[in-house]
Backbone as ProteinMPNN parsed JSONL, in Angstrom:
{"seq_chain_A": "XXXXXXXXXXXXXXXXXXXXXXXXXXXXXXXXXXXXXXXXXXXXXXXXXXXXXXXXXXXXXXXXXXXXXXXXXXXXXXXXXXXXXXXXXXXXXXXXXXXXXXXXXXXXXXXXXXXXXXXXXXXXXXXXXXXXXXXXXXXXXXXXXXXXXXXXXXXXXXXXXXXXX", "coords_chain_A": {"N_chain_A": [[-29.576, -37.28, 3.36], [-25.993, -36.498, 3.443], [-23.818, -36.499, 5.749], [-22.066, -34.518, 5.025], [-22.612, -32.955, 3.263], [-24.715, -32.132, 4.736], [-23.577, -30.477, 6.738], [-21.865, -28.755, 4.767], [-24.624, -27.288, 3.769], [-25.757, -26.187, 6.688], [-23.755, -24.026, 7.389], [-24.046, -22.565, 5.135], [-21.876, -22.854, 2.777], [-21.142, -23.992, -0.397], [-20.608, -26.723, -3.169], [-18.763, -25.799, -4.483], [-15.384, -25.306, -5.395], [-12.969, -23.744, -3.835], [-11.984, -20.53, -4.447], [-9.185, -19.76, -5.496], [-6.993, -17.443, -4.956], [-5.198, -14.585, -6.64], [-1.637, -16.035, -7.625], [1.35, -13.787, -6.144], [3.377, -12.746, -8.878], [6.894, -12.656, -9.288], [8.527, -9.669, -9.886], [10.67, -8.594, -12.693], [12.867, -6.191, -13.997], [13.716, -4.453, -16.587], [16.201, -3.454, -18.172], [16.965, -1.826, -21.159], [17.936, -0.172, -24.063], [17.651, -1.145, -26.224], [15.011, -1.458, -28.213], [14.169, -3.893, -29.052], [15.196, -5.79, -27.678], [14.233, -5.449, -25.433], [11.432, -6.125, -26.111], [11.364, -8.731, -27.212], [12.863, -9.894, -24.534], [10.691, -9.414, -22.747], [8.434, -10.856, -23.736], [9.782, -13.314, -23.998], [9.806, -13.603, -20.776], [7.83, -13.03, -19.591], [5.384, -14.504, -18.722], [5.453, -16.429, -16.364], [6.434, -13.767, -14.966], [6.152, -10.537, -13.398], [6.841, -8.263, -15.589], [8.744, -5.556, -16.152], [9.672, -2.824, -18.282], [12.1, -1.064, -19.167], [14.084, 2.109, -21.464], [15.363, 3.657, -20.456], [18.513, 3.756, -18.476], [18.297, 6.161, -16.754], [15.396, 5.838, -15.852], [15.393, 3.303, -15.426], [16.415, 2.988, -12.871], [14.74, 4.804, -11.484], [12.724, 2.895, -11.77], [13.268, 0.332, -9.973], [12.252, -1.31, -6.982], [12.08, -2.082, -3.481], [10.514, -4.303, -3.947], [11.153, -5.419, -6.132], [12.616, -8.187, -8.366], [14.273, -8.852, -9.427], [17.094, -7.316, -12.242], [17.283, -7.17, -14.925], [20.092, -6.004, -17.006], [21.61, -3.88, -19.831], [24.494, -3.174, -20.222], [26.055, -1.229, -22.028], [24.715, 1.762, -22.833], [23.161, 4.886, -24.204], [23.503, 7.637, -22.183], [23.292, 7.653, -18.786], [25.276, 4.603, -18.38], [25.416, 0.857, -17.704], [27.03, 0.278, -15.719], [27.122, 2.357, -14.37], [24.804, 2.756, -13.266], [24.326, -0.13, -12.044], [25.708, 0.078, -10.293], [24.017, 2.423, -8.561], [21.959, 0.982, -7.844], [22.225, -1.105, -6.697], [23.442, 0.652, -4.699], [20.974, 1.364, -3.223], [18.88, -0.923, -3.318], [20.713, -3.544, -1.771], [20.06, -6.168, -1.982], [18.738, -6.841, -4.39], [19.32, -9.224, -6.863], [21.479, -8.221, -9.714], [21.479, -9.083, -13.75], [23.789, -8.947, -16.254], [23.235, -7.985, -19.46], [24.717, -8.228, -22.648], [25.522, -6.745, -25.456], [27.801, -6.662, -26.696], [30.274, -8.042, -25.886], [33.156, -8.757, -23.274], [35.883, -10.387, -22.076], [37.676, -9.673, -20.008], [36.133, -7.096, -18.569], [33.473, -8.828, -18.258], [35.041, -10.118, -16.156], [35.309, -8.657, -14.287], [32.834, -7.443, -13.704], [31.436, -9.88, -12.658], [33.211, -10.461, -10.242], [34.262, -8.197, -9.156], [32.286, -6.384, -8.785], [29.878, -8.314, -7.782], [27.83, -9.424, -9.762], [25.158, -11.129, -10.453], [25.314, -12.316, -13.134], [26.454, -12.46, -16.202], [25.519, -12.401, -19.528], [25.781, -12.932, -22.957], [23.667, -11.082, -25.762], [23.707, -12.309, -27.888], [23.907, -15.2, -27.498], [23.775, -18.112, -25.088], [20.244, -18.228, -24.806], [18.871, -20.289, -23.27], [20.764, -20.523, -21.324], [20.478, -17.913, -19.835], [17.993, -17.634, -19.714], [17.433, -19.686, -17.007], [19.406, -18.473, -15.578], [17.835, -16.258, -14.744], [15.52, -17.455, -13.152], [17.319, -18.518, -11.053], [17.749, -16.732, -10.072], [15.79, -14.912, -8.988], [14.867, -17.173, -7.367], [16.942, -16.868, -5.567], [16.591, -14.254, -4.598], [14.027, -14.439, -3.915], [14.553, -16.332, -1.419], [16.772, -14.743, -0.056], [15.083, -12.311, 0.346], [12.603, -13.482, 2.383], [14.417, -14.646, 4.721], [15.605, -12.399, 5.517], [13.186, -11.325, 6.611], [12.149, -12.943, 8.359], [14.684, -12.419, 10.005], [13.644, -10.238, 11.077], [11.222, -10.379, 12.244], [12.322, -12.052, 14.396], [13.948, -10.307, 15.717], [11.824, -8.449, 16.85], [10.392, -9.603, 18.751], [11.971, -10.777, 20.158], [12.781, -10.867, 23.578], [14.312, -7.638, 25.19], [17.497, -7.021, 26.114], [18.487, -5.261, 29.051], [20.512, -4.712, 30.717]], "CA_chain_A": [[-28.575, -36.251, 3.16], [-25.117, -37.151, 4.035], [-23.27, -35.04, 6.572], [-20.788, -33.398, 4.289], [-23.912, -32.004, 2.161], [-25.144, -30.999, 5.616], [-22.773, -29.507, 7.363], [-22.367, -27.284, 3.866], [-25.74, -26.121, 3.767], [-25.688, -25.58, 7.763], [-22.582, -23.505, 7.358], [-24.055, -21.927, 4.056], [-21.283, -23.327, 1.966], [-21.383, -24.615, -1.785], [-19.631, -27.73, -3.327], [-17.96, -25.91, -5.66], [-14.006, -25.789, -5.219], [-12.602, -22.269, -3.276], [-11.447, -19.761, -5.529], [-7.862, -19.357, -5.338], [-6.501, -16.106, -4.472], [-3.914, -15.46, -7.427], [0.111, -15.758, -6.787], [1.727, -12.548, -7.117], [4.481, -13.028, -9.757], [8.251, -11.659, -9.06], [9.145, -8.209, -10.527], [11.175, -8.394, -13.388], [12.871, -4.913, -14.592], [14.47, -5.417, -17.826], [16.525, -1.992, -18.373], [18.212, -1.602, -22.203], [18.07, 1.102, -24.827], [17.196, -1.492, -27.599], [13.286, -2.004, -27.861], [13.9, -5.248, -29.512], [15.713, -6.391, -26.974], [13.344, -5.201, -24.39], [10.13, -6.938, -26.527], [12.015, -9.909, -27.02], [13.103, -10.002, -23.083], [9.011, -9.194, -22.021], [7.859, -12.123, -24.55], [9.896, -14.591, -23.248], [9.572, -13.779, -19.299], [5.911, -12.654, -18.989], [4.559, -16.154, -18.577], [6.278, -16.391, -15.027], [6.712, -12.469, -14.235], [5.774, -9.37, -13.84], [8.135, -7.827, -16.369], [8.368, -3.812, -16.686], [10.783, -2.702, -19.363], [12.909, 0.553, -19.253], [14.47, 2.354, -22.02], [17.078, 4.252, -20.046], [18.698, 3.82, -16.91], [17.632, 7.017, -15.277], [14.016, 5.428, -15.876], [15.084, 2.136, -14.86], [16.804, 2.915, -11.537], [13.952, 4.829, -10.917], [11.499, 1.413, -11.521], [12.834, -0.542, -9.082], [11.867, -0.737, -5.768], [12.352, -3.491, -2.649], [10.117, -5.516, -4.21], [12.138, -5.582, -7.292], [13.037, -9.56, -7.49], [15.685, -9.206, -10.793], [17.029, -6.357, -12.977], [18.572, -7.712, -16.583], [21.054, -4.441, -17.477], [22.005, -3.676, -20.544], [25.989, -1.862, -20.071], [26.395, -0.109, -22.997], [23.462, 2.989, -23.277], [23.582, 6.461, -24.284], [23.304, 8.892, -21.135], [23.861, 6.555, -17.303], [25.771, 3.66, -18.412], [24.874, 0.211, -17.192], [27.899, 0.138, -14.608], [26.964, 3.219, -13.115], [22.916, 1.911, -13.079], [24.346, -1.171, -11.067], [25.879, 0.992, -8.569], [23.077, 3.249, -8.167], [20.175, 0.085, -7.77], [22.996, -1.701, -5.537], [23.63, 1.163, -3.536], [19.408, 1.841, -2.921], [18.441, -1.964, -3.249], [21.507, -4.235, -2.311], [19.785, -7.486, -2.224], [18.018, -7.402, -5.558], [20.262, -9.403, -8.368], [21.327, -8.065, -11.222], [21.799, -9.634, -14.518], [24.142, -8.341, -17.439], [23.131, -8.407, -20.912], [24.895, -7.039, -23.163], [26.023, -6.979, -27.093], [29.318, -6.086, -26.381], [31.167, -9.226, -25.216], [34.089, -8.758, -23.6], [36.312, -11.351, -20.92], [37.865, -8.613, -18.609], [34.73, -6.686, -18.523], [32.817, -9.836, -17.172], [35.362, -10.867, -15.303], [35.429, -7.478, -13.318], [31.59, -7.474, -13.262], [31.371, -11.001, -11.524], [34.388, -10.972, -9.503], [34.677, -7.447, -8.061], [30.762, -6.192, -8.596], [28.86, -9.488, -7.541], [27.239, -9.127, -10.658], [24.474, -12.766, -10.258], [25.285, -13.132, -14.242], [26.867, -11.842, -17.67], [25.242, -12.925, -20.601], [25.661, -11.857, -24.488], [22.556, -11.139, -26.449], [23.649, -13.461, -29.273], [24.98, -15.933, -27.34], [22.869, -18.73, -24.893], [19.194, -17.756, -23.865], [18.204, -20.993, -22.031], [21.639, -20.074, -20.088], [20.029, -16.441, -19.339], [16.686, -17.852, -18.296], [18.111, -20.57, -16.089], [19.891, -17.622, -14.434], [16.595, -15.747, -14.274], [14.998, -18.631, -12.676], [18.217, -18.878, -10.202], [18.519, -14.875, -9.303], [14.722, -14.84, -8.787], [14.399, -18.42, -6.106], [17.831, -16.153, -4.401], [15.643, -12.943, -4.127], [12.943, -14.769, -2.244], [15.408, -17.035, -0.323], [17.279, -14.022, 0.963], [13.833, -11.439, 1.199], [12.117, -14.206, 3.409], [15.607, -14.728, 5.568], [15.616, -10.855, 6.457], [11.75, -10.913, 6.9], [12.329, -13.977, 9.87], [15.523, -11.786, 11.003], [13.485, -8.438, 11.831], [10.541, -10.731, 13.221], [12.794, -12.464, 15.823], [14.294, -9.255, 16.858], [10.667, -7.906, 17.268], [9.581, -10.708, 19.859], [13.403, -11.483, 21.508], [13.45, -9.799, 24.753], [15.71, -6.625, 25.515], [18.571, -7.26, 27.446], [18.604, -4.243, 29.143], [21.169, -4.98, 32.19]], "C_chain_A": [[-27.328, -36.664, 3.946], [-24.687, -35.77, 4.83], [-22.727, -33.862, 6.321], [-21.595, -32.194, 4.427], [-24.444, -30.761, 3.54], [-24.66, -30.414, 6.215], [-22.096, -27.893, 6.227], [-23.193, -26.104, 4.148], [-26.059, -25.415, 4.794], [-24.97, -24.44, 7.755], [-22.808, -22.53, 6.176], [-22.83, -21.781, 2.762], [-21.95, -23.904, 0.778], [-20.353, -25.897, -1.888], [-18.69, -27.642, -3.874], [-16.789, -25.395, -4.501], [-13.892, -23.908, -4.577], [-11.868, -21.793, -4.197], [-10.211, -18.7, -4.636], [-7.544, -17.92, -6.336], [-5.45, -16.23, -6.231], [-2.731, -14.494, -7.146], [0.416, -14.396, -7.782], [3.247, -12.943, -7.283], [5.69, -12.205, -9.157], [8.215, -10.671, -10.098], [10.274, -8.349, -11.098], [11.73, -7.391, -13.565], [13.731, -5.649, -15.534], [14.852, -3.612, -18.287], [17.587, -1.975, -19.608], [17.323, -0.592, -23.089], [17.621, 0.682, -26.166], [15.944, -2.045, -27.502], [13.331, -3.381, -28.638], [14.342, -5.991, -28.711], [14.636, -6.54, -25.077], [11.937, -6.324, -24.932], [10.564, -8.142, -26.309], [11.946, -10.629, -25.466], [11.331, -10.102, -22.596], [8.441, -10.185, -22.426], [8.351, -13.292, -23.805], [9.897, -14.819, -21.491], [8.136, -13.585, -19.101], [5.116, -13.803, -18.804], [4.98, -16.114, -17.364], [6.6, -15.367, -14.535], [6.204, -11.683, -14.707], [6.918, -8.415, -14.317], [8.014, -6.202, -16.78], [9.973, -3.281, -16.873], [10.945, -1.376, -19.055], [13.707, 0.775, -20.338], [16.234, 3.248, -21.852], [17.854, 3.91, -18.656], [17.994, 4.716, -15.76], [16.011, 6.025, -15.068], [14.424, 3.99, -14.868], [15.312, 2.285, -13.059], [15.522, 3.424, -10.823], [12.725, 3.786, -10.357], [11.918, 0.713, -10.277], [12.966, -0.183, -7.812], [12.274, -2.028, -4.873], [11.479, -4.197, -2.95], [9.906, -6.03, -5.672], [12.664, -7.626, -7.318], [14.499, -9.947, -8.391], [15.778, -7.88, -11.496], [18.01, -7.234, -13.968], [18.835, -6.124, -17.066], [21.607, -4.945, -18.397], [23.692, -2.709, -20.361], [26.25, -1.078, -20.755], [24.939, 0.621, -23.583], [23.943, 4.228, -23.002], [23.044, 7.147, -22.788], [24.457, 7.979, -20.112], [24.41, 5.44, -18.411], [25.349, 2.462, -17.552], [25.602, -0.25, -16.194], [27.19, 1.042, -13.619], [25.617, 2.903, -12.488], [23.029, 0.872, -12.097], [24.494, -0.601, -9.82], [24.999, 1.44, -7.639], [21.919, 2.371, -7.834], [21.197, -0.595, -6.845], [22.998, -0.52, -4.26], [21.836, 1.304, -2.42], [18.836, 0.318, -2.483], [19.917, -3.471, -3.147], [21.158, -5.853, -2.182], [19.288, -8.016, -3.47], [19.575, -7.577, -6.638], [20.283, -8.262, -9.391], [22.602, -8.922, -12.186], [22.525, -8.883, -15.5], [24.251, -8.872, -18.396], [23.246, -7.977, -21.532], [25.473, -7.636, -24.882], [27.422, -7.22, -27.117], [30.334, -7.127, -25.731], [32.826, -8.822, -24.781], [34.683, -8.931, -22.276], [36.669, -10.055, -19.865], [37.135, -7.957, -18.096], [34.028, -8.039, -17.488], [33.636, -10.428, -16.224], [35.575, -9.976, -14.085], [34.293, -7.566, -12.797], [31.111, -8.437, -12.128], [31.849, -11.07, -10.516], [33.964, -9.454, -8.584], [33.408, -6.975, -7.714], [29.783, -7.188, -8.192], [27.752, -9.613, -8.804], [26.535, -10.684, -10.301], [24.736, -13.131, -12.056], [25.308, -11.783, -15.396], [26.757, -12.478, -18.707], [25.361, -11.773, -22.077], [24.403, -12.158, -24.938], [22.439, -12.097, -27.67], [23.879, -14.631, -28.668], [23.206, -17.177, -26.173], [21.667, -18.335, -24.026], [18.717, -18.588, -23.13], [19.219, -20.706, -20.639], [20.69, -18.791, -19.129], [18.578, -17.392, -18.685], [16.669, -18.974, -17.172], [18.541, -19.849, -15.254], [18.52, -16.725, -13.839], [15.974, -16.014, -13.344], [15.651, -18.743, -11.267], [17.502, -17.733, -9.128], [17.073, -14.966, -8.547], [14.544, -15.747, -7.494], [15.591, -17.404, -5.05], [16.934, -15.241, -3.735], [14.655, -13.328, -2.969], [13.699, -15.818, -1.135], [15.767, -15.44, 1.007], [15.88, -13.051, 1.403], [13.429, -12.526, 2.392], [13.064, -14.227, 4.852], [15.461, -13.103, 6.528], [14.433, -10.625, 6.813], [11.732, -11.881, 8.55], [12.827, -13.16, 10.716], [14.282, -10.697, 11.614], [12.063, -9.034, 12.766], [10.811, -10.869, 14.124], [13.278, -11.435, 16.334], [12.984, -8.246, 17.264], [10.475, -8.536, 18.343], [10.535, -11.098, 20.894], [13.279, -10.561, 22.304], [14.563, -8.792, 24.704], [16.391, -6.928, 26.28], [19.234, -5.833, 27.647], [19.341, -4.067, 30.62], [22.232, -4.321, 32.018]], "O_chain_A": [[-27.505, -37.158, 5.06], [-24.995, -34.587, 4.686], [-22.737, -32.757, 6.863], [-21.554, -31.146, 5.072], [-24.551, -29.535, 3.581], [-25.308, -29.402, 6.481], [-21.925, -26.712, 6.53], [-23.021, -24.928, 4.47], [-26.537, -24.294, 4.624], [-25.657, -23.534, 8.227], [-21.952, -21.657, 6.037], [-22.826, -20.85, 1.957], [-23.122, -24.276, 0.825], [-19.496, -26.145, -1.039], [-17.825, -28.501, -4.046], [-16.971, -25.156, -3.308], [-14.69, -23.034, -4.917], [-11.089, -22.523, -4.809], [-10.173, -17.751, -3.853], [-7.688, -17.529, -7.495], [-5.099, -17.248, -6.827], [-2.578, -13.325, -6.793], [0.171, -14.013, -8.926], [4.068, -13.293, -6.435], [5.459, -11.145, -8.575], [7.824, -10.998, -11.218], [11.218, -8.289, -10.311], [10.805, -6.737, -13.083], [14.251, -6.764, -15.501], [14.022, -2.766, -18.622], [18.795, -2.068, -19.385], [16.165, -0.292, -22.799], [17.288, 1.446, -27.071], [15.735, -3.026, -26.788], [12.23, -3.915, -28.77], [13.944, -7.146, -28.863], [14.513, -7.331, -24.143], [11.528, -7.207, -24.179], [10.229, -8.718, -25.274], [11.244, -11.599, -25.183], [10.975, -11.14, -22.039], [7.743, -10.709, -21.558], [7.663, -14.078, -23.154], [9.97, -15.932, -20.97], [7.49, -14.218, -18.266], [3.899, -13.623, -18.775], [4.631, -14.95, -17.168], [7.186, -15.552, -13.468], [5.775, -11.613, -15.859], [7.751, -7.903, -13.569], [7.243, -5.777, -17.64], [10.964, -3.28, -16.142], [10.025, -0.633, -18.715], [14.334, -0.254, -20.591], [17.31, 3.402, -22.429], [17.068, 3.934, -17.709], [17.476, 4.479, -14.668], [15.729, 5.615, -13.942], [13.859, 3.712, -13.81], [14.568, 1.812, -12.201], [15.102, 2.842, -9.822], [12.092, 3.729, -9.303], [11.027, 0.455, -9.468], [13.533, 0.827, -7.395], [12.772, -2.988, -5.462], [11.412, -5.111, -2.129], [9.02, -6.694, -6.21], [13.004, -8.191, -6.279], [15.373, -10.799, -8.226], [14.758, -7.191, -11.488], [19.105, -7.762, -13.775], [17.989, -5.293, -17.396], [22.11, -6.068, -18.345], [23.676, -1.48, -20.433], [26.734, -0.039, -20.304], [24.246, 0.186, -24.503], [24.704, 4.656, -22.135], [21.861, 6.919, -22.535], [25.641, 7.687, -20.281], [23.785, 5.506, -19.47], [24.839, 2.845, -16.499], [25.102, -1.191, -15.578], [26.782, 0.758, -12.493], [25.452, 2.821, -11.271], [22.114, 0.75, -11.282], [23.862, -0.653, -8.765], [24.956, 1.177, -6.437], [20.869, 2.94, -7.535], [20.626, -0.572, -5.754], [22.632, -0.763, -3.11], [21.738, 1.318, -1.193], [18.338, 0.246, -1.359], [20.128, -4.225, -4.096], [22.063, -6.68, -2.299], [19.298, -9.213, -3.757], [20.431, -6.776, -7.016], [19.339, -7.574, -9.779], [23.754, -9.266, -11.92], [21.867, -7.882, -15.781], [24.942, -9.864, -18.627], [22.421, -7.098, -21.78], [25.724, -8.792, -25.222], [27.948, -8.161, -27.711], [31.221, -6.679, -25.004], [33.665, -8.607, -25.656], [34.404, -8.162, -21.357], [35.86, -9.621, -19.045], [37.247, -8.011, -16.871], [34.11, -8.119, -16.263], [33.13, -11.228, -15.437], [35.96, -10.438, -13.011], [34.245, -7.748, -11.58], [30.593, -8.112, -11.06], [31.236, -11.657, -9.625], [33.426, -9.551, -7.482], [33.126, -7.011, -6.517], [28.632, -6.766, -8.301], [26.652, -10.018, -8.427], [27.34, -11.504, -9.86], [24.351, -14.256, -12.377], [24.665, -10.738, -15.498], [27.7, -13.189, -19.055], [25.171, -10.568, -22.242], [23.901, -13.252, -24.681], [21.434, -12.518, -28.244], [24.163, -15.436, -29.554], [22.012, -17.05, -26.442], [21.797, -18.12, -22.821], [18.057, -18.141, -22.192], [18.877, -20.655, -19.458], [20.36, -18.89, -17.948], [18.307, -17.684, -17.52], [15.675, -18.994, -16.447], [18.317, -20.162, -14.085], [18.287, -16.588, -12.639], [15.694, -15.132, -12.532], [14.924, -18.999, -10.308], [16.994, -17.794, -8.008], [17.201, -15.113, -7.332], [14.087, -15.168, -6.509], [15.249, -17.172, -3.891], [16.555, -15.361, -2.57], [14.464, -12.926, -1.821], [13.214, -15.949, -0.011], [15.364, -15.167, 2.137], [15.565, -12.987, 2.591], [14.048, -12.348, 3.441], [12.569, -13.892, 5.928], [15.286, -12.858, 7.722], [14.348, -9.585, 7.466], [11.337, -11.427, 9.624], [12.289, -12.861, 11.782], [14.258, -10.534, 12.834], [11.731, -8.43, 13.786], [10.218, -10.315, 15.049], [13.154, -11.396, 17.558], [13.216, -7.284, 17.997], [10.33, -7.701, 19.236], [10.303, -11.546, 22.017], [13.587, -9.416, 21.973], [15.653, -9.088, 24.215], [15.915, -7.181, 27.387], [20.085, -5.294, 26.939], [18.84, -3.401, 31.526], [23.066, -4.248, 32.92]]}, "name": "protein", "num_of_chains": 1, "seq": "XXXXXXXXXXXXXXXXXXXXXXXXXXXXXXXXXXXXXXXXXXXXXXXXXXXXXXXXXXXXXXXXXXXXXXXXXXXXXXXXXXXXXXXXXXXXXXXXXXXXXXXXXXXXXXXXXXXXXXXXXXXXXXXXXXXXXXXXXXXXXXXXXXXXXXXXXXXXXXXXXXXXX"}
């Protein structure tokens, strides 16, 4: 018996391989008013996320939460609007991206969204989807860049001494 074998069976181990834990996926919200646009959107992200679709804003703002990792907004829906929806998930969550996707193309519009709203990305629905999931892909590696960053910060100020002089 070679050692491996025995230090296994000592140890009450098997040979077979450890059964990996499984990774929990980023949080998708995908908030528009058109269910084809929503199916569509869930089809092509659900391989790589956990994707939970909203029909209205009030619904969506309510979905996400801080461990939200992307929201793709739709701007033009009947009731909240998808400006005021940014506001309201910026003002509650301001680290989680959001994406705008919208039918409605139109330059001053995105160039307000990007420029004065930080918007992470304005895409049209007709227009390029490897662009949109490339940004997906982006907004998503930011989310856990910056979550991790503020998870270090609030450790080191747990453990740094008070300077209490």
């Amino acid at each position: 018996m070679t050692s491996a074998k025995f230090t296994r069976r000592f140890r009450g181990t098997s040979d077979e391989a450890p059964e990996e834990t499984p990774k929990e996926r980023p949080i998708v919200v995908v908030l528009d008013d058109d269910p084809r646009m929503r199916s569509a959107l869930a089809f092509t992200l659900r391989h790589d996320y956990d994707v939970r679709l909203y029909e209205s804003a009030q619904e969506g703002i309510a979905g996400v939460t801080e461990m939200t990792s992307l929201v793709i907004l739709d701007i033009r829906m009947p009731g909240i609007d998808g400006l005021t929806a940014y506001l309201k998930i910026k003002a509650l969550y301001p680290k989680v991206p959001i994406i705008f996707y919208t039918a409605f193309q139109d330059i001053l519009e995105k160039q307000d969204l990007l420029s004065t709203h930080k918007a992470f990305g304005y895409f049209d629905k007709n227009g390029d989807v490897s662009g949109l999931m490339a940004a997906v892909e982006k907004a998503v590696q930011h989310h856990s860049v910056v979550s991790s960053m503020a998870s270090a910060q609030k450790l080191v100020r747990a453990i740094r001494p008070r300077d209490d002089h």
